[in-house]
Amino acid sequence: YGTMGGQCGDTGVIRCGDGEFVVQDTIHLAGGKIGHIGRMTSGMIKLGDKVELSVNPAGRADTCKNHSATHLLQKALRTVLGSHVEQAGSYVDAHRLRFDFSHFSAMTPEELAKVEQIVNDEINAHLPVRTSVMTLEEAKKTGAMALFGEKYGDSVRVVQMGDFSTELCGGTHVANTGDIAVFKILSESGVAAGVRRIEALTGPGVFAYYKELEDRLSEAAKIVKATPANLAEKLTHLMAEVKQLSSENESLKSKAARESLGNVMDQVKEIKGVKLLAAKADGADMNGLRDLGDQLKEKLGEGVVVLASEKDGKVNLVAMATDSAMAQGAHAGNLIKGIAALVGGGGGGRPNMAQAGGKNPAGIPQAIAEVEKVLEGQLK
Ligand SMILES: [Zn+2]
């Protein structure tokens, strides 16, 4: 069987005495001949020799299963999605099958499950596969599905799988749908406007697929000291633990940052009657700094809070202003803008709340000192 209609051709061996030619591919040539592509692995073959050709039986059998499944798949798709479904291309080899068809939207998981179920039901029904050669006219009377735009000769091959599917097809098929054993859809995707693609496995391919999934599942379970059976339960516990630990970590960080400030309320100054607290809190990230800023703003009652921290070689800045401070002209966004350059950064924000990042921790003391001046310029 030479590659045709999306079905991969046979592979095998051509032998003659001590001559051996390994066939890696088979193609159709002009004049109805099949070209055998491959290489001599031993001896010689010369013109006039009698040779024996043998097909790689396992490869052909698996290809047959995959190809035969496309017949069942096409019918199942028409049953589930409607008669607008037509084959738009297919590729089949010993390992997998690919089937392109006309349809205008992505299939739902329910539709895919239904299609897979129908195909497996017809496999389990052990339908006999009958191939007959007849004229195109006769074939049309059987209701055979033919490819639109395909040229057919005077006589055509009609492949019937029980009463379920009738198609014109020149490919190789199993003798009984039961030989396909099992069918599994791997994916459904769009390949062009109005054309969808299903990739699927049959027979041994399905078992290999599940074996691999099983191995990966066992490996994942082992990592978290669980079994595949209680993996979900174990992961649920672990995720809850991670959540609790990270919230504990957040509150410890904010506590550490608060402690690094010392008795911070001693550092409150008054600028034109507005209370200002500008200080450095070490080790806090942006979230921690904002939390700390909120706490200090509450302690302060009314006024402006500006905090700077150094974390992993970078600078975080936040500025906050209460309502009465804003009424007197304080603007957190402009305040940040006015000092961010001193720590090698930039940023801004709203009048009540602003933040910035920077790359120069050495500039933090100067930036904090500058806050006073900038705020003084803002206040009426
Ligand atoms: Zn076929």
PDB file of N, CA and C and ligand atoms in Angstrom, residues 67 71 169 173, ligand 1:
ATOM      1  N   HIS A  67      -6.441   4.101  10.706  1.00  0.00           N
ATOM      2  CA  HIS A  67      -7.202   4.555   9.537  1.00  0.00           C
ATOM      3  C   HIS A  67      -8.675   4.142   9.647  1.00  0.00           C
ATOM      4  N   HIS A  71     -13.016   6.267   9.836  1.00  0.00           N
ATOM      5  CA  HIS A  71     -14.359   6.048   9.275  1.00  0.00           C
ATOM      6  C   HIS A  71     -15.414   6.183  10.379  1.00  0.00           C
ATOM      7  N   CYS A 169     -13.389   4.496  -0.231  1.00  0.00           N
ATOM      8  CA  CYS A 169     -12.046   4.581   0.333  1.00  0.00           C
ATOM      9  C   CYS A 169     -11.132   3.538  -0.280  1.00  0.00           C
ATOM     10  N   HIS A 173      -7.916  -1.564   5.768  1.00  0.00           N
ATOM     11  CA  HIS A 173      -8.828  -1.565   6.913  1.00  0.00           C
ATOM     12  C   HIS A 173      -8.731  -2.835   7.722  1.00  0.00           C
TER      13      HIS A 173
HETATM   14 ZN    ZN B   1     -10.677   3.827   4.618  1.00  0.00          ZN
END
